[in-house]
Amino acid sequence: MKFTPYNPSDIAEIKQLFIKTFSDSEGQSEGLIIGNLVFDLVTQADGDDLYGFVATENQHIIGSIFFSRMTFENKVEAFLLSPVAIVTSCQGKGVGQKLINFGLNALKERGVELVFTYGDPNFYTKVGFSHITEKVIKAPFKLTYPEGWLGQSLGGDEIEPITGNSHCVDAFNNPELW
Ligand SMILES: CC(C)(COP(=O)(O)OP(=O)(O)OC[C@H]1O[C@@H](n2cnc3c(N)ncnc32)[C@H](O)[C@@H]1OP(=O)(O)O)[C@@H](O)C(=O)NCCC(=O)NCCS
């Protein structure tokens, strides 16, 4: 298996991977929302504001992950991990954690300091995330599920509170995604 940066010319295959995987786990309407979100990320975000990676086996993409820029008043280099998917038939074999760690290392090498995500704490604590309160770091929108607001400092220090609002890229500027 290979982990590499994604190739924008593979967007159709990557979009299908997200639609199929999230349809399997959360139902078809969620699959379409996430597939369209990935398409918007890839087609709308500036190059500096988006990192994406894929896991490939026998020339097929079996997993993919995206990190998009978050901005704060204090100019810290920060990204949001979302979404990530491993094709249903390959789940539960460690590929997801390896792909996430590959992405986190690539971001660290590029000087990224903080990474946030919004998801299941039981899964993301396996790859270095811990719960953060909105008093420490505000999410860009009101959270439906505040327990799922998670972060990690790639330098390994504790996350210091940041005052003021946070902002995400256009594709995430939708309160229904939060
Ligand atoms: C979540 C996902 C990316 C994890 O990838 P994976 O390759 O299946 O996970 P790994 O094999 O690396 O890790 C498995 C561990 O994570 C846990 N896990 C896997 N999927 C999980 C989920 N959706 N929620 C909570 N825990 C999960 C398993 O219990 C397992 O823990 P264990 O080893 O202690 O039993 C993958 O299952 C997936 O694509 N799911 C559907 C889409 C999704 O939910 N994406 C994440 C939200 S953006």
PDB file of C-alpha atoms and ligand atoms in Angstrom:
ATOM      1  CA  MET A   1       0.000   0.000   0.000  1.00  0.00           C
ATOM      2  CA  LYS A   2       1.195   3.531  -0.828  1.00  0.00           C
ATOM      3  CA  PHE A   3       0.378   6.841   0.842  1.00  0.00           C
ATOM      4  CA  THR A   4       0.818   9.898  -1.403  1.00  0.00           C
ATOM      5  CA  PRO A   5      -0.515  13.438  -1.918  1.00  0.00           C
ATOM      6  CA  TYR A   6      -3.707  13.306  -3.974  1.00  0.00           C
ATOM      7  CA  ASN A   7      -3.716  14.192  -7.647  1.00  0.00           C
ATOM      8  CA  PRO A   8      -6.467  16.741  -8.525  1.00  0.00           C
ATOM      9  CA  SER A   9      -7.062  14.828 -11.780  1.00  0.00           C
ATOM     10  CA  ASP A  10      -8.348  11.921  -9.615  1.00  0.00           C
ATOM     11  CA  ILE A  11     -11.193  14.029  -8.184  1.00  0.00           C
ATOM     12  CA  ALA A  12     -13.958  11.945  -9.823  1.00  0.00           C
ATOM     13  CA  GLU A  13     -12.608   8.692  -8.280  1.00  0.00           C
ATOM     14  CA  ILE A  14     -12.049  10.371  -4.899  1.00  0.00           C
ATOM     15  CA  LYS A  15     -15.549  11.892  -4.868  1.00  0.00           C
ATOM     16  CA  GLN A  16     -17.054   8.447  -5.598  1.00  0.00           C
ATOM     17  CA  LEU A  17     -15.011   6.917  -2.779  1.00  0.00           C
ATOM     18  CA  PHE A  18     -16.480   9.422  -0.276  1.00  0.00           C
ATOM     19  CA  ILE A  19     -20.035   9.032  -1.634  1.00  0.00           C
ATOM     20  CA  LYS A  20     -19.888   5.222  -1.452  1.00  0.00           C
ATOM     21  CA  THR A  21     -18.136   4.968   1.933  1.00  0.00           C
ATOM     22  CA  PHE A  22     -20.376   7.486   3.717  1.00  0.00           C
ATOM     23  CA  SER A  23     -23.505   6.054   2.029  1.00  0.00           C
ATOM     24  CA  ASP A  24     -22.546   2.653   3.458  1.00  0.00           C
ATOM     25  CA  SER A  25     -21.990   3.990   6.972  1.00  0.00           C
ATOM     26  CA  GLU A  26     -24.433   6.924   7.302  1.00  0.00           C
ATOM     27  CA  GLY A  27     -26.940   6.591   4.462  1.00  0.00           C
ATOM     28  CA  GLN A  28     -27.085   7.885   0.923  1.00  0.00           C
ATOM     29  CA  SER A  29     -27.965  11.518   1.649  1.00  0.00           C
ATOM     30  CA  GLU A  30     -24.926  11.885   3.948  1.00  0.00           C
ATOM     31  CA  GLY A  31     -22.820  10.170   1.243  1.00  0.00           C
ATOM     32  CA  LEU A  32     -23.846  12.801  -1.299  1.00  0.00           C
ATOM     33  CA  ILE A  33     -23.251  15.683   1.133  1.00  0.00           C
ATOM     34  CA  ILE A  34     -19.704  14.488   1.859  1.00  0.00           C
ATOM     35  CA  GLY A  35     -18.963  13.706  -1.816  1.00  0.00           C
ATOM     36  CA  ASN A  36     -20.039  17.231  -2.792  1.00  0.00           C
ATOM     37  CA  LEU A  37     -18.073  18.719   0.099  1.00  0.00           C
ATOM     38  CA  VAL A  38     -14.888  17.025  -1.169  1.00  0.00           C
ATOM     39  CA  PHE A  39     -15.575  18.219  -4.719  1.00  0.00           C
ATOM     40  CA  ASP A  40     -16.028  21.805  -3.446  1.00  0.00           C
ATOM     41  CA  LEU A  41     -12.850  21.611  -1.363  1.00  0.00           C
ATOM     42  CA  VAL A  42     -10.753  20.443  -4.312  1.00  0.00           C
ATOM     43  CA  THR A  43     -12.235  22.843  -6.850  1.00  0.00           C
ATOM     44  CA  GLN A  44     -12.563  25.959  -4.649  1.00  0.00           C
ATOM     45  CA  ALA A  45      -9.773  26.068  -2.067  1.00  0.00           C
ATOM     46  CA  ASP A  46      -6.490  27.874  -2.840  1.00  0.00           C
ATOM     47  CA  GLY A  47      -3.517  25.522  -3.171  1.00  0.00           C
ATOM     48  CA  ASP A  48      -1.979  26.747   0.101  1.00  0.00           C
ATOM     49  CA  ASP A  49      -5.230  26.136   1.966  1.00  0.00           C
ATOM     50  CA  LEU A  50      -5.754  22.457   1.173  1.00  0.00           C
ATOM     51  CA  TYR A  51      -3.758  19.264   1.619  1.00  0.00           C
ATOM     52  CA  GLY A  52      -5.151  15.930   0.498  1.00  0.00           C
ATOM     53  CA  PHE A  53      -3.689  12.428   0.608  1.00  0.00           C
ATOM     54  CA  VAL A  54      -4.681   9.016  -0.703  1.00  0.00           C
ATOM     55  CA  ALA A  55      -3.954   5.400   0.165  1.00  0.00           C
ATOM     56  CA  THR A  56      -3.517   3.328  -3.002  1.00  0.00           C
ATOM     57  CA  GLU A  57      -3.428  -0.417  -3.446  1.00  0.00           C
ATOM     58  CA  ASN A  58      -3.020  -2.123  -6.856  1.00  0.00           C
ATOM     59  CA  GLN A  59      -3.545   1.287  -8.491  1.00  0.00           C
ATOM     60  CA  HIS A  60      -6.929   1.732  -6.780  1.00  0.00           C
ATOM     61  CA  ILE A  61      -7.584   4.519  -4.308  1.00  0.00           C
ATOM     62  CA  ILE A  62      -8.816   2.799  -1.139  1.00  0.00           C
ATOM     63  CA  GLY A  63      -8.698   5.782   1.218  1.00  0.00           C
ATOM     64  CA  SER A  64      -8.512   9.545   1.196  1.00  0.00           C
ATOM     65  CA  ILE A  65      -8.184  12.442   3.646  1.00  0.00           C
ATOM     66  CA  PHE A  66      -8.330  16.244   3.415  1.00  0.00           C
ATOM     67  CA  PHE A  67      -6.994  19.023   5.610  1.00  0.00           C
ATOM     68  CA  SER A  68      -8.176  22.602   4.964  1.00  0.00           C
ATOM     69  CA  ARG A  69      -6.923  25.841   6.471  1.00  0.00           C
ATOM     70  CA  MET A  70      -8.426  27.383   9.581  1.00  0.00           C
ATOM     71  CA  THR A  71      -7.574  30.990  10.381  1.00  0.00           C
ATOM     72  CA  PHE A  72      -7.421  32.812  13.683  1.00  0.00           C
ATOM     73  CA  GLU A  73      -6.652  36.392  14.650  1.00  0.00           C
ATOM     74  CA  ASN A  74      -3.241  35.289  15.950  1.00  0.00           C
ATOM     75  CA  LYS A  75      -2.070  33.838  12.564  1.00  0.00           C
ATOM     76  CA  VAL A  76      -1.217  30.392  13.931  1.00  0.00           C
ATOM     77  CA  GLU A  77      -0.769  27.790  11.143  1.00  0.00           C
ATOM     78  CA  ALA A  78      -3.825  25.590  11.662  1.00  0.00           C
ATOM     79  CA  PHE A  79      -5.788  23.054   9.611  1.00  0.00           C
ATOM     80  CA  LEU A  80      -9.053  21.139   9.929  1.00  0.00           C
ATOM     81  CA  LEU A  81      -8.938  17.376   9.285  1.00  0.00           C
ATOM     82  CA  SER A  82     -12.137  16.494   7.401  1.00  0.00           C
ATOM     83  CA  PRO A  83     -13.279  14.355   5.808  1.00  0.00           C
ATOM     84  CA  VAL A  84     -11.495  10.995   5.834  1.00  0.00           C
ATOM     85  CA  ALA A  85     -12.757   7.716   4.379  1.00  0.00           C
ATOM     86  CA  ILE A  86     -11.454   4.195   3.899  1.00  0.00           C
ATOM     87  CA  VAL A  87     -13.460   1.997   1.490  1.00  0.00           C
ATOM     88  CA  THR A  88     -15.843  -0.170   3.489  1.00  0.00           C
ATOM     89  CA  SER A  89     -14.190  -3.490   2.569  1.00  0.00           C
ATOM     90  CA  CYS A  90     -10.783  -2.256   3.859  1.00  0.00           C
ATOM     91  CA  GLN A  91     -11.950  -0.775   7.180  1.00  0.00           C
ATOM     92  CA  GLY A  92     -10.787  -2.001  10.581  1.00  0.00           C
ATOM     93  CA  LYS A  93      -7.293  -3.028   9.377  1.00  0.00           C
ATOM     94  CA  GLY A  94      -5.359   0.012  10.521  1.00  0.00           C
ATOM     95  CA  VAL A  95      -5.374   1.845   7.162  1.00  0.00           C
ATOM     96  CA  GLY A  96      -7.339   4.823   8.495  1.00  0.00           C
ATOM     97  CA  GLN A  97      -4.924   5.446  11.361  1.00  0.00           C
ATOM     98  CA  LYS A  98      -1.901   5.070   9.034  1.00  0.00           C
ATOM     99  CA  LEU A  99      -3.369   7.505   6.502  1.00  0.00           C
ATOM    100  CA  ILE A 100      -4.185  10.065   9.213  1.00  0.00           C
ATOM    101  CA  ASN A 101      -0.674   9.781  10.686  1.00  0.00           C
ATOM    102  CA  PHE A 102       0.854  10.109   7.205  1.00  0.00           C
ATOM    103  CA  GLY A 103      -1.131  13.322   6.672  1.00  0.00           C
ATOM    104  CA  LEU A 104      -0.290  14.725  10.108  1.00  0.00           C
ATOM    105  CA  ASN A 105       3.450  14.113   9.529  1.00  0.00           C
ATOM    106  CA  ALA A 106       3.298  15.801   6.110  1.00  0.00           C
ATOM    107  CA  LEU A 107       1.608  18.845   7.651  1.00  0.00           C
ATOM    108  CA  LYS A 108       4.135  18.980  10.497  1.00  0.00           C
ATOM    109  CA  GLU A 109       6.999  18.994   7.941  1.00  0.00           C
ATOM    110  CA  ARG A 110       5.337  21.989   6.283  1.00  0.00           C
ATOM    111  CA  GLY A 111       5.248  23.947   9.542  1.00  0.00           C
ATOM    112  CA  VAL A 112       1.618  23.407  10.530  1.00  0.00           C
ATOM    113  CA  GLU A 113       1.226  23.855  14.295  1.00  0.00           C
ATOM    114  CA  LEU A 114      -2.356  22.906  15.126  1.00  0.00           C
ATOM    115  CA  VAL A 115      -4.852  20.453  13.654  1.00  0.00           C
ATOM    116  CA  PHE A 116      -8.535  20.299  14.582  1.00  0.00           C
ATOM    117  CA  THR A 117     -11.277  17.878  13.731  1.00  0.00           C
ATOM    118  CA  TYR A 118     -14.937  17.296  14.519  1.00  0.00           C
ATOM    119  CA  GLY A 119     -15.899  13.666  14.944  1.00  0.00           C
ATOM    120  CA  ASP A 120     -15.959  10.582  17.141  1.00  0.00           C
ATOM    121  CA  PRO A 121     -13.552  11.049  20.095  1.00  0.00           C
ATOM    122  CA  ASN A 122     -13.234   7.244  20.489  1.00  0.00           C
ATOM    123  CA  PHE A 123     -11.611   7.031  17.070  1.00  0.00           C
ATOM    124  CA  TYR A 124      -9.625  10.278  16.881  1.00  0.00           C
ATOM    125  CA  THR A 125      -7.994   9.887  20.303  1.00  0.00           C
ATOM    126  CA  LYS A 126      -6.160   6.900  18.737  1.00  0.00           C
ATOM    127  CA  VAL A 127      -4.296   9.344  16.469  1.00  0.00           C
ATOM    128  CA  GLY A 128      -3.328  12.038  18.967  1.00  0.00           C
ATOM    129  CA  PHE A 129      -6.443  14.207  19.238  1.00  0.00           C
ATOM    130  CA  SER A 130      -8.053  15.252  22.494  1.00  0.00           C
ATOM    131  CA  HIS A 131     -11.258  17.046  23.303  1.00  0.00           C
ATOM    132  CA  ILE A 132     -11.090  20.831  23.430  1.00  0.00           C
ATOM    133  CA  THR A 133     -13.709  23.161  24.776  1.00  0.00           C
ATOM    134  CA  GLU A 134     -14.941  26.152  22.859  1.00  0.00           C
ATOM    135  CA  LYS A 135     -13.565  28.321  25.657  1.00  0.00           C
ATOM    136  CA  VAL A 136     -10.082  27.234  24.558  1.00  0.00           C
ATOM    137  CA  ILE A 137     -10.657  27.345  20.775  1.00  0.00           C
ATOM    138  CA  LYS A 138     -13.884  28.484  19.140  1.00  0.00           C
ATOM    139  CA  ALA A 139     -15.232  26.400  16.270  1.00  0.00           C
ATOM    140  CA  PRO A 140     -16.249  28.373  13.151  1.00  0.00           C
ATOM    141  CA  PHE A 141     -19.970  27.587  13.741  1.00  0.00           C
ATOM    142  CA  LYS A 142     -22.191  26.513  16.610  1.00  0.00           C
ATOM    143  CA  LEU A 143     -21.537  22.807  17.217  1.00  0.00           C
ATOM    144  CA  THR A 144     -24.401  20.305  17.330  1.00  0.00           C
ATOM    145  CA  TYR A 145     -22.121  17.863  19.110  1.00  0.00           C
ATOM    146  CA  PRO A 146     -19.545  19.808  21.221  1.00  0.00           C
ATOM    147  CA  GLU A 147     -17.989  16.553  22.548  1.00  0.00           C
ATOM    148  CA  GLY A 148     -16.713  15.960  18.998  1.00  0.00           C
ATOM    149  CA  TRP A 149     -14.597  19.143  18.886  1.00  0.00           C
ATOM    150  CA  LEU A 150     -11.001  17.851  18.985  1.00  0.00           C
ATOM    151  CA  GLY A 151      -7.501  19.168  18.456  1.00  0.00           C
ATOM    152  CA  GLN A 152      -3.807  18.426  18.655  1.00  0.00           C
ATOM    153  CA  SER A 153      -0.601  20.418  18.614  1.00  0.00           C
ATOM    154  CA  LEU A 154       1.842  18.870  16.124  1.00  0.00           C
ATOM    155  CA  GLY A 155       4.726  20.115  18.290  1.00  0.00           C
ATOM    156  CA  GLY A 156       3.393  17.927  21.090  1.00  0.00           C
ATOM    157  CA  ASP A 157       2.659  20.804  23.513  1.00  0.00           C
ATOM    158  CA  GLU A 158      -0.685  21.420  25.070  1.00  0.00           C
ATOM    159  CA  ILE A 159      -3.029  23.610  23.016  1.00  0.00           C
ATOM    160  CA  GLU A 160      -3.008  27.166  24.392  1.00  0.00           C
ATOM    161  CA  PRO A 161      -6.302  29.088  24.338  1.00  0.00           C
ATOM    162  CA  ILE A 162      -6.809  31.400  21.342  1.00  0.00           C
ATOM    163  CA  THR A 163      -9.140  34.367  21.738  1.00  0.00           C
ATOM    164  CA  GLY A 164     -11.528  35.463  18.991  1.00  0.00           C
ATOM    165  CA  ASN A 165     -13.325  33.628  16.234  1.00  0.00           C
ATOM    166  CA  SER A 166     -12.006  30.949  13.915  1.00  0.00           C
ATOM    167  CA  HIS A 167     -12.665  30.775  10.181  1.00  0.00           C
ATOM    168  CA  CYS A 168     -12.744  27.865   7.752  1.00  0.00           C
ATOM    169  CA  VAL A 169     -12.535  27.630   3.947  1.00  0.00           C
ATOM    170  CA  ASP A 170     -15.664  28.279   1.848  1.00  0.00           C
ATOM    171  CA  ALA A 171     -16.604  24.608   1.443  1.00  0.00           C
ATOM    172  CA  PHE A 172     -17.106  24.375   5.242  1.00  0.00           C
ATOM    173  CA  ASN A 173     -18.993  27.692   5.485  1.00  0.00           C
ATOM    174  CA  ASN A 174     -22.250  25.873   6.047  1.00  0.00           C
ATOM    175  CA  PRO A 175     -23.732  25.685   9.566  1.00  0.00           C
ATOM    176  CA  GLU A 176     -25.358  22.329   8.720  1.00  0.00           C
ATOM    177  CA  LEU A 177     -21.932  20.685   8.503  1.00  0.00           C
ATOM    178  CA  TRP A 178     -21.230  21.627  12.140  1.00  0.00           C
TER     179      TRP A 178
HETATM  180  C1  LIG B   1     -13.412   6.095  10.322  1.00  0.00           C
HETATM  181  C2  LIG B   1     -12.477   5.414   9.326  1.00  0.00           C
HETATM  182  C3  LIG B   1     -11.767   6.469   8.479  1.00  0.00           C
HETATM  183  C4  LIG B   1     -11.426   4.615  10.129  1.00  0.00           C
HETATM  184  O1  LIG B   1     -10.570   3.933   9.247  1.00  0.00           O
HETATM  185  P1  LIG B   1     -10.259   2.365   9.499  1.00  0.00           P
HETATM  186  O2  LIG B   1      -9.188   1.974   8.561  1.00  0.00           O
HETATM  187  O3  LIG B   1     -11.532   1.612   9.452  1.00  0.00           O
HETATM  188  O4  LIG B   1      -9.748   2.424  11.016  1.00  0.00           O
HETATM  189  P2  LIG B   1      -8.495   1.665  11.641  1.00  0.00           P
HETATM  190  O5  LIG B   1      -8.543   0.234  11.205  1.00  0.00           O
HETATM  191  O6  LIG B   1      -7.250   2.418  11.402  1.00  0.00           O
HETATM  192  O7  LIG B   1      -8.824   1.813  13.172  1.00  0.00           O
HETATM  193  C5  LIG B   1      -9.787   0.966  13.695  1.00  0.00           C
HETATM  194  C6  LIG B   1     -10.141   1.433  15.057  1.00  0.00           C
HETATM  195  O8  LIG B   1     -10.938   2.590  15.001  1.00  0.00           O
HETATM  196  C7  LIG B   1     -12.249   2.274  15.487  1.00  0.00           C
HETATM  197  N1  LIG B   1     -13.152   2.826  14.503  1.00  0.00           N
HETATM  198  C8  LIG B   1     -13.182   2.611  13.190  1.00  0.00           C
HETATM  199  N2  LIG B   1     -14.183   3.346  12.638  1.00  0.00           N
HETATM  200  C9  LIG B   1     -14.757   4.023  13.626  1.00  0.00           C
HETATM  201  C10 LIG B   1     -15.829   4.939  13.697  1.00  0.00           C
HETATM  202  N3  LIG B   1     -16.544   5.323  12.597  1.00  0.00           N
HETATM  203  N4  LIG B   1     -16.135   5.442  14.892  1.00  0.00           N
HETATM  204  C11 LIG B   1     -15.457   5.079  15.994  1.00  0.00           C
HETATM  205  N5  LIG B   1     -14.445   4.219  15.988  1.00  0.00           N
HETATM  206  C12 LIG B   1     -14.103   3.691  14.823  1.00  0.00           C
HETATM  207  C13 LIG B   1     -12.376   0.784  15.540  1.00  0.00           C
HETATM  208  O9  LIG B   1     -13.159   0.416  16.631  1.00  0.00           O
HETATM  209  C14 LIG B   1     -10.937   0.350  15.725  1.00  0.00           C
HETATM  210  O10 LIG B   1     -10.586   0.347  17.076  1.00  0.00           O
HETATM  211  P3  LIG B   1      -9.857  -0.947  17.689  1.00  0.00           P
HETATM  212  O11 LIG B   1      -8.631  -1.167  16.828  1.00  0.00           O
HETATM  213  O12 LIG B   1      -9.531  -0.529  19.088  1.00  0.00           O
HETATM  214  O13 LIG B   1     -10.883  -2.009  17.577  1.00  0.00           O
HETATM  215  C15 LIG B   1     -13.239   4.413   8.408  1.00  0.00           C
HETATM  216  O14 LIG B   1     -13.797   3.392   9.194  1.00  0.00           O
HETATM  217  C16 LIG B   1     -14.316   5.062   7.572  1.00  0.00           C
HETATM  218  O15 LIG B   1     -14.047   5.522   6.459  1.00  0.00           O
HETATM  219  N6  LIG B   1     -15.568   5.105   8.078  1.00  0.00           N
HETATM  220  C17 LIG B   1     -16.693   5.663   7.363  1.00  0.00           C
HETATM  221  C18 LIG B   1     -16.554   7.155   7.153  1.00  0.00           C
HETATM  222  C19 LIG B   1     -16.262   7.906   8.450  1.00  0.00           C
HETATM  223  O16 LIG B   1     -16.926   7.695   9.458  1.00  0.00           O
HETATM  224  N7  LIG B   1     -15.256   8.805   8.407  1.00  0.00           N
HETATM  225  C20 LIG B   1     -14.824   9.558   9.574  1.00  0.00           C
HETATM  226  C21 LIG B   1     -15.596  10.761   9.835  1.00  0.00           C
HETATM  227  S1  LIG B   1     -15.021  12.159   8.852  1.00  0.00           S
END
